[in-house]
XYZ file of C-alpha atoms in Angstrom:
583
model
C 89.264 104.670 63.943
C 91.842 105.581 66.556
C 94.933 103.617 67.513
C 96.839 104.310 70.734
C 100.203 102.759 71.518
C 101.200 102.545 75.190
C 104.453 104.426 75.620
C 105.168 104.578 79.289
C 108.639 103.470 80.356
C 107.513 99.824 80.523
C 106.002 99.873 77.025
C 108.966 101.709 75.556
C 111.393 99.238 77.128
C 109.402 96.375 75.584
C 109.644 97.859 72.096
C 106.550 100.058 71.765
C 108.527 102.821 70.045
C 109.393 100.572 67.101
C 105.803 99.368 66.853
C 104.571 102.981 66.805
C 107.032 103.966 64.065
C 106.016 101.068 61.836
C 102.329 101.821 62.310
C 102.913 105.512 61.618
C 104.786 104.801 58.377
C 102.174 102.327 57.147
C 99.244 104.636 57.952
C 100.916 107.582 56.212
C 101.963 105.557 53.151
C 98.479 104.116 52.659
C 96.600 107.316 53.476
C 94.382 105.612 56.064
C 91.814 107.768 57.813
C 93.151 106.595 61.169
C 94.312 108.646 64.145
C 97.502 107.337 65.711
C 98.482 108.540 69.181
C 100.328 107.495 72.299
C 99.216 106.820 75.858
C 101.050 106.195 79.074
C 101.141 103.050 81.171
C 97.752 101.469 81.803
C 99.300 99.276 84.481
C 99.327 95.964 82.602
C 103.116 95.916 82.456
C 103.160 92.133 82.016
C 101.458 92.508 78.605
C 103.502 95.335 77.081
C 103.720 96.524 74.352
C 99.991 97.287 74.255
C 98.102 98.687 71.260
C 94.521 99.886 71.762
C 92.216 100.147 68.750
C 89.087 102.263 69.186
C 86.663 101.356 66.412
C 84.229 103.777 64.776
C 81.339 102.263 66.751
C 83.101 102.971 70.047
C 84.400 99.486 70.838
C 87.873 98.846 72.200
C 90.169 96.142 70.876
C 93.158 95.773 73.198
C 96.102 94.034 71.568
C 98.904 92.816 73.825
C 102.535 91.716 73.610
C 102.729 93.326 70.191
C 106.011 93.085 68.312
C 107.162 94.411 64.962
C 106.064 91.212 63.234
C 102.460 91.842 64.345
C 102.198 95.240 62.650
C 101.190 93.844 59.190
C 98.205 92.065 60.789
C 97.091 95.340 62.398
C 97.412 97.134 59.064
C 95.331 94.424 57.397
C 92.665 94.893 60.045
C 92.606 98.641 59.362
C 92.123 97.906 55.653
C 89.570 95.098 55.890
C 87.993 95.454 59.348
C 88.317 91.662 59.469
C 88.475 90.823 63.182
C 90.150 87.505 62.388
C 93.305 89.401 61.445
C 93.916 90.480 65.048
C 91.847 88.111 67.179
C 94.898 86.123 68.260
C 96.519 89.367 69.475
C 93.680 90.475 71.762
C 93.980 90.404 75.528
C 92.543 87.234 77.071
C 89.480 87.442 79.352
C 91.647 86.168 82.229
C 94.299 88.854 81.790
C 91.619 91.508 81.310
C 90.423 90.753 84.852
C 93.575 92.541 86.017
C 91.938 95.879 85.196
C 88.291 95.005 85.677
C 88.829 94.164 89.344
C 90.404 97.525 90.172
C 88.906 100.851 91.263
C 90.858 103.653 89.635
C 91.035 107.216 90.891
C 94.699 108.255 90.910
C 95.234 106.102 87.802
C 91.909 106.884 86.133
C 93.472 108.494 83.047
C 96.638 106.398 82.858
C 96.827 104.463 79.626
C 93.640 106.124 78.376
C 94.584 109.678 77.392
C 97.526 111.071 75.484
C 99.741 112.583 78.214
C 101.231 115.057 75.759
C 97.871 116.549 74.670
C 96.124 118.858 77.131
C 92.972 118.487 75.014
C 92.634 114.853 76.104
C 92.806 115.882 79.753
C 90.328 118.724 79.287
C 87.850 116.349 77.616
C 87.337 114.590 80.969
C 86.695 117.549 83.285
C 90.339 118.552 83.246
C 91.072 121.625 85.418
C 87.410 121.835 86.420
C 88.365 120.777 89.945
C 90.730 123.749 90.128
C 88.039 126.059 88.773
C 85.654 124.802 91.455
C 88.271 125.173 94.196
C 88.882 128.806 93.219
C 85.213 129.593 93.876
C 85.684 128.317 97.461
C 87.698 129.733 100.311
C 91.045 128.001 101.032
C 89.592 126.858 104.354
C 86.631 125.265 102.546
C 89.008 123.396 100.231
C 90.919 122.061 103.233
C 87.641 121.023 104.830
C 86.716 119.100 101.665
C 90.005 117.233 101.828
C 89.404 116.604 105.521
C 86.004 115.074 104.806
C 87.622 112.724 102.268
C 89.923 111.189 104.862
C 92.792 111.352 102.359
C 96.032 110.351 104.049
C 99.464 110.968 102.572
C 100.286 108.156 100.155
C 104.038 108.550 100.485
C 104.308 106.070 103.334
C 103.517 107.665 106.682
C 99.777 107.989 106.074
C 99.577 111.368 107.783
C 96.264 113.248 107.241
C 96.646 115.475 104.206
C 94.274 118.136 105.460
C 96.258 118.537 108.697
C 99.486 119.318 106.839
C 97.675 121.730 104.527
C 95.989 123.427 107.466
C 99.257 123.800 109.362
C 100.936 125.421 106.353
C 97.881 127.630 105.777
C 97.988 128.945 109.327
C 101.739 129.599 109.315
C 102.693 133.254 109.108
C 104.489 134.550 106.037
C 103.884 135.984 102.593
C 106.070 133.392 100.858
C 105.085 129.726 101.061
C 106.009 126.680 99.006
C 104.109 123.607 97.902
C 106.399 120.670 97.116
C 105.671 117.367 95.418
C 107.869 114.445 96.451
C 108.363 112.357 93.293
C 111.633 110.839 94.463
C 110.205 107.285 94.790
C 113.283 105.431 95.995
C 111.872 102.015 96.965
C 113.199 99.092 94.886
C 110.302 97.727 92.844
C 108.137 100.861 93.180
C 107.101 102.794 90.069
C 103.697 104.299 90.903
C 104.743 107.957 90.867
C 106.700 107.549 87.652
C 103.693 106.040 85.888
C 101.340 108.821 87.034
C 103.674 111.584 85.851
C 104.375 109.860 82.532
C 100.719 109.016 81.887
C 98.703 111.870 83.427
C 100.913 114.894 84.207
C 98.077 117.445 84.122
C 96.303 115.581 86.924
C 99.369 116.078 89.114
C 99.607 119.751 88.152
C 95.923 120.328 88.927
C 96.152 118.564 92.290
C 99.194 120.622 93.222
C 97.536 123.882 92.164
C 94.584 123.118 94.421
C 96.990 122.400 97.276
C 98.924 125.608 96.584
C 95.708 127.624 96.659
C 94.690 125.963 99.918
C 97.909 126.784 101.776
C 98.501 130.174 100.130
C 101.567 129.254 98.072
C 102.534 131.015 94.869
C 105.385 128.637 94.103
C 105.192 124.884 93.506
C 108.133 122.535 93.064
C 108.213 118.941 91.817
C 111.227 117.064 93.176
C 111.655 114.105 90.813
C 114.545 111.711 90.492
C 116.767 112.242 87.452
C 116.395 108.547 86.550
C 112.899 109.400 85.274
C 113.742 111.275 82.033
C 110.438 110.452 80.306
C 108.438 111.651 83.325
C 110.439 114.878 83.478
C 110.022 115.487 79.744
C 106.247 114.980 79.785
C 105.818 117.031 82.942
C 107.758 119.890 81.365
C 105.507 119.758 78.300
C 102.400 119.689 80.488
C 103.575 122.683 82.531
C 104.184 124.694 79.363
C 100.785 123.758 77.881
C 98.984 124.515 81.142
C 100.654 127.907 81.263
C 99.764 128.663 77.640
C 96.155 127.722 78.379
C 95.907 129.982 81.424
C 95.718 127.225 84.036
C 99.119 128.058 85.456
C 100.958 131.289 86.122
C 99.275 134.631 86.722
C 95.593 135.257 87.567
C 94.430 131.699 87.029
C 90.799 131.520 85.854
C 90.680 135.303 86.132
C 91.195 135.259 89.900
C 93.912 136.693 92.124
C 95.470 133.240 92.466
C 98.926 133.025 90.885
C 101.275 130.057 90.956
C 104.483 129.123 89.153
C 105.913 125.614 88.745
C 109.518 124.427 88.711
C 111.058 120.963 88.433
C 114.063 119.813 90.417
C 115.798 116.654 89.162
C 117.271 114.913 92.197
C 120.247 112.582 92.276
C 118.207 109.602 93.414
C 119.148 109.308 97.078
C 116.702 107.121 99.014
C 117.015 109.343 102.087
C 115.530 112.235 100.095
C 112.179 110.534 100.472
C 112.313 112.018 103.983
C 110.848 115.489 103.650
C 113.533 117.505 105.418
C 116.317 115.700 103.526
C 114.417 116.473 100.334
C 114.312 120.150 101.299
C 118.066 120.138 101.910
C 118.578 118.697 98.435
C 116.224 121.313 96.947
C 118.451 123.970 98.473
C 121.470 122.384 96.725
C 122.835 120.888 99.921
C 123.626 117.257 100.593
C 120.392 115.354 101.271
C 120.438 114.876 105.037
C 117.481 115.121 107.430
C 116.981 118.084 109.716
C 116.007 117.940 113.327
C 112.272 118.452 113.932
C 110.709 120.687 115.196
C 110.448 123.049 113.449
C 108.385 121.118 110.934
C 108.309 122.122 107.257
C 104.871 123.699 107.733
C 106.600 126.298 109.930
C 110.097 126.377 108.422
C 110.756 124.382 105.291
C 112.166 125.284 101.876
C 114.411 128.332 102.306
C 113.044 128.387 105.879
C 109.615 129.383 104.595
C 106.345 127.571 105.433
C 106.179 124.558 103.117
C 103.952 121.604 102.466
C 105.141 118.289 101.010
C 102.985 115.477 99.636
C 103.810 112.736 97.155
C 102.512 112.269 93.602
C 99.731 109.822 94.418
C 98.359 112.096 97.141
C 98.046 115.034 94.747
C 96.656 112.755 92.007
C 93.608 112.035 94.180
C 92.813 115.696 94.876
C 91.079 116.695 91.591
C 88.745 113.677 91.792
C 87.891 114.546 95.386
C 87.096 118.153 94.510
C 84.833 117.120 91.630
C 83.069 114.230 93.378
C 83.212 115.464 96.967
C 85.150 114.306 100.006
C 82.402 111.939 101.256
C 82.503 110.012 97.952
C 86.201 109.266 98.507
C 85.610 108.460 102.182
C 82.867 105.973 101.246
C 85.600 103.672 99.934
C 88.005 101.902 102.233
C 87.899 101.180 105.947
C 87.173 103.222 109.058
C 90.842 104.067 109.522
C 91.986 104.146 105.884
C 89.843 105.906 103.301
C 89.821 105.790 99.515
C 91.993 103.763 97.176
C 95.687 102.877 97.155
C 98.023 102.230 94.241
C 100.476 99.337 94.458
C 103.363 98.288 92.244
C 102.879 94.526 92.094
C 106.191 92.832 91.282
C 108.194 89.723 92.006
C 107.181 86.101 91.447
C 103.718 87.032 90.249
C 101.923 86.048 87.033
C 100.455 89.472 86.318
C 102.731 92.262 87.500
C 102.055 95.953 87.127
C 100.136 98.820 88.701
C 97.108 98.005 90.842
C 94.668 100.468 92.416
C 92.152 99.072 94.879
C 89.919 100.396 97.651
C 91.421 100.106 101.122
C 89.897 97.122 102.865
C 90.713 94.547 100.227
C 92.985 91.714 101.327
C 96.447 90.726 100.180
C 94.832 87.611 98.708
C 92.567 89.804 96.572
C 95.569 91.573 95.074
C 98.036 88.689 94.742
C 95.719 85.899 93.613
C 92.567 87.556 92.282
C 94.124 90.503 90.426
C 97.725 89.315 90.097
C 96.746 85.803 89.026
C 98.790 83.987 91.646
C 102.372 82.796 91.710
C 104.394 82.391 88.550
C 105.186 78.834 87.380
C 102.556 77.608 89.857
C 105.027 77.594 92.730
C 104.020 77.923 96.357
C 103.385 81.415 97.731
C 105.784 82.206 100.557
C 105.344 85.855 101.462
C 105.122 89.454 100.301
C 107.391 92.363 101.141
C 105.338 95.497 101.807
C 106.767 98.982 102.032
C 110.138 98.304 100.430
C 113.334 98.605 102.506
C 111.342 100.407 105.198
C 108.695 97.704 105.350
C 108.463 94.109 106.366
C 107.667 90.664 105.091
C 104.174 89.233 105.534
C 104.083 85.401 105.401
C 101.683 83.227 103.410
C 99.580 82.387 106.471
C 98.638 86.082 106.771
C 97.546 86.443 103.142
C 94.034 87.389 104.274
C 95.337 90.491 106.051
C 93.198 93.533 105.252
C 95.020 96.304 103.434
C 94.871 99.386 105.609
C 97.430 101.264 107.649
C 96.723 99.726 111.050
C 96.277 96.135 109.893
C 99.501 96.131 107.913
C 101.427 97.786 110.749
C 100.240 95.037 113.088
C 102.011 92.432 110.938
C 105.344 94.216 111.243
C 105.133 95.612 107.695
C 103.926 99.027 106.539
C 101.858 100.382 103.671
C 104.777 102.468 102.507
C 104.474 104.176 99.162
C 102.983 101.031 97.666
C 105.685 98.522 96.799
C 104.418 94.927 96.888
C 107.117 92.330 96.118
C 105.750 88.785 95.941
C 107.992 85.853 96.886
C 107.664 82.124 96.233
C 109.171 79.018 97.821
C 112.504 79.559 96.037
C 113.106 82.826 97.917
C 115.456 82.715 100.894
C 114.093 85.045 103.541
C 117.497 85.598 105.137
C 118.865 86.597 101.743
C 115.832 88.841 101.197
C 116.522 90.667 104.465
C 120.164 90.959 103.438
C 119.160 92.467 100.078
C 117.146 95.265 101.686
C 119.786 95.908 104.381
C 122.442 96.187 101.696
C 120.279 98.861 100.046
C 119.593 100.899 103.187
C 123.197 100.645 104.411
C 124.390 102.136 101.122
C 121.639 104.767 101.102
C 122.219 105.999 104.655
C 123.271 109.638 104.597
C 125.639 108.958 107.494
C 124.444 111.771 109.732
C 123.671 109.615 112.769
C 125.841 106.819 114.147
C 123.051 104.301 114.778
C 122.056 104.304 111.126
C 125.492 104.757 109.573
C 127.275 102.107 111.625
C 124.376 99.973 112.831
C 123.072 99.041 109.389
C 126.573 97.976 108.337
C 126.912 95.733 111.375
C 123.520 94.188 110.608
C 124.594 93.578 107.028
C 127.842 91.944 108.134
C 125.964 89.480 110.353
C 123.460 88.642 107.615
C 126.260 88.172 105.119
C 128.004 85.813 107.509
C 124.819 83.798 108.031
C 124.148 83.513 104.288
C 127.693 82.267 103.663
C 127.404 79.476 106.269
C 129.467 81.180 108.954
C 126.658 82.076 111.321
C 127.168 81.697 115.071
C 124.953 80.792 117.987
C 123.463 83.993 119.345
C 123.476 85.779 115.971
C 119.691 85.921 115.845
C 119.495 87.525 119.265
C 122.295 89.914 118.322
C 120.380 90.910 115.204
C 117.269 91.636 117.251
C 119.185 93.735 119.791
C 120.918 95.737 117.066
C 117.649 96.292 115.226
C 115.993 97.762 118.289
C 118.968 100.019 119.007
C 118.960 101.322 115.424
C 115.198 101.940 115.460
C 115.370 103.846 118.729
C 118.534 105.833 118.011
C 118.201 106.934 114.400
C 117.289 110.492 113.492
C 114.965 109.943 110.537
C 112.647 107.379 109.023
C 115.374 105.658 107.027
C 117.223 104.403 110.086
C 114.089 103.973 112.174
C 112.579 101.574 109.639
C 115.710 99.956 108.153
C 115.547 96.995 110.603
C 111.957 96.112 109.632
C 112.869 93.518 106.962
C 115.180 91.775 109.437
C 112.756 91.827 112.359
C 109.815 90.636 110.274
C 111.723 87.756 108.680
C 113.021 86.653 112.081
C 109.484 86.882 113.438
C 107.919 84.705 110.727
C 110.831 82.694 109.306
C 113.084 82.094 112.295
C 113.479 78.456 111.255
C 115.299 79.590 108.101
C 117.765 81.602 110.141
C 118.312 78.600 112.395
C 118.850 76.269 109.424
C 121.500 78.611 108.031
C 123.282 78.832 111.387
C 122.849 75.336 112.829
C 122.892 73.182 109.683
C 124.709 75.439 107.215
C 121.808 74.830 104.834
C 119.518 77.186 102.936
C 116.006 75.657 102.909
C 115.140 77.606 99.761
C 118.329 76.431 98.005
C 119.071 80.068 97.214
C 122.276 80.923 99.097
C 125.024 79.768 96.735
C 127.723 79.201 99.328
C 125.490 76.753 101.224
C 124.560 74.629 98.210
C 125.921 71.268 97.146
C 125.740 70.108 93.523
C 125.668 66.372 92.922
C 124.954 64.129 89.930
C 122.451 61.308 90.400
C 124.344 58.386 88.886
C 121.134 56.459 88.219
C 119.723 59.266 86.059
C 122.970 60.329 84.384
C 123.304 58.906 80.825
C 126.844 60.088 80.269
C 125.881 62.509 77.502
C 128.818 64.765 78.595
C 126.719 67.927 78.135
C 127.337 69.064 81.734
C 131.034 68.286 81.456
C 131.391 70.291 78.252
C 129.603 73.299 79.758
C 131.348 73.404 83.153
C 133.462 76.607 83.176
C 136.028 75.228 85.666
C 136.268 71.570 84.537
C 134.854 70.308 87.832
C 132.990 67.416 86.168
C 134.646 64.170 85.144
C 133.353 61.017 83.473
C 133.394 59.029 80.257
C 130.846 58.946 77.451
C 127.754 56.890 78.337
C 128.951 56.518 81.931
C 127.795 58.401 85.025
C 129.645 61.636 85.692
C 130.897 63.075 89.004
C 131.216 66.645 90.286
C 134.374 67.497 92.206
C 133.024 69.664 95.030
C 136.507 71.082 95.750
C 136.613 72.641 92.285
C 132.902 73.405 91.752
C 132.068 77.115 91.885
C 128.313 76.370 92.151
C 127.405 78.389 89.076
C 124.487 76.077 88.286
C 125.371 75.674 84.606
C 125.331 71.879 84.858
C 121.786 71.862 86.176
C 120.668 74.284 83.474
C 121.948 72.167 80.594
C 121.132 68.677 81.933
C 118.253 67.187 79.927
C 117.703 64.235 82.263
C 117.229 66.066 85.585
C 120.286 64.253 86.894
C 121.871 67.205 88.716
C 120.638 67.580 92.280
C 121.033 70.723 94.366
C 120.700 70.564 98.148
């Protein structure tokens, strides 16, 4: 019997480390013939901590939401093999659909293998894709990637083969292959999960890319906020080097490649490749003018190629199964699968990998289980701060680059934030503008100043001080910022504003014309009132009001003094008779 405890960041945060320790102590004390190991994140973040039991006959028992108090039942099962001991801990058929309805390539090992044991990776054709690539010419490898239709998964969707080919053809003995693992979008955690759960897959994909472009040096630029990912990647690099898959004369060939890790400071702008290169060179992360492009003059002004984690994670599978197999999935314009971080007001949040061509409905309702608390679906933010909001009426939009762009959103790196009826779309736009305004590197005026002016207008609207003409002013400013900014941060920063105006203009108008927030989300526009017919005079709201804004006698209806009320919502939270109204 083998037991694997999910210890990605999500599992660890939910308490998986304590569960593992208790299981380890009990197994050692009792001398059980049971192998205990760890895995990374399988993507079912809503069910963590997860414990997988692989029985001697090859069956899998997946136990979910495991806490310390559940460990004795697991130990009893190990002793007795009585399924009744753990049956109430097993994943439900409904929740199991979350995985069964996915197609996993980049995530195929995540949550399955032990990320700290190279033997687990080797057991499933690990490094065989690299071995195959080294029997081909670099041009043939690039052609294989071309036939797959693999586009960069970092956001722009640029053909991977084209970037590799450009770097290959650039003159110079020194070239660099760089992995962008900066992942700055709020709500996005795809790259982190891949590195934590399957680091050798990333290493192998990068080695194939390095061979293709003629690079002997590979660099992973990962944000310092990912300590577990960095730790496991370091271990994987060392094990790969010890095993002869990395370093000098790989597989007995002339191909040599060394790996280094650069922990970045977490600046969103470093998702832009030239800003990332500046940071790699120990300069402030600010974009460079292009041309020259990195393929001609990149890291240390040498030919360089940059792709993100998910892009490289697809490469070994493509080399083993062939480019046409990858291209057979997806749509005419968007091939293969795409990983999404499904978050927000969703019942089943986590990592989702689907073939291009599925619809938003497939992901949100079929895989994600629909909206939490059975509220009404309002929209989904795609592409993070650089993306846009897609409304409920477009939920059948096909997921590919062109179709999403047509809605005013973008694929981005894969963030998918689901919103329900309680979400204010003006406030949502303000949230993302606040992020991009703070993350602007300040190099160009349109981005540095323009995003701040946008944020000031949105803040004014959300506080009930909007003016006639503000919507038009927002639109004009957005277009100026898009057209005048140097890099992708400024060029896409207005997208959340433009898309919410496009689909939810009535909410902007309600904020400005009526000083009301239709979603009852903007605090400064809310009014709290006690329904005197429902109020029993229990005094619970009065006793919990932090500013003594509620008056009234026992068993008599109470009143809120709106001049004193700070709209904290405590009265509504504690009222047991639904007597507090918010409008």
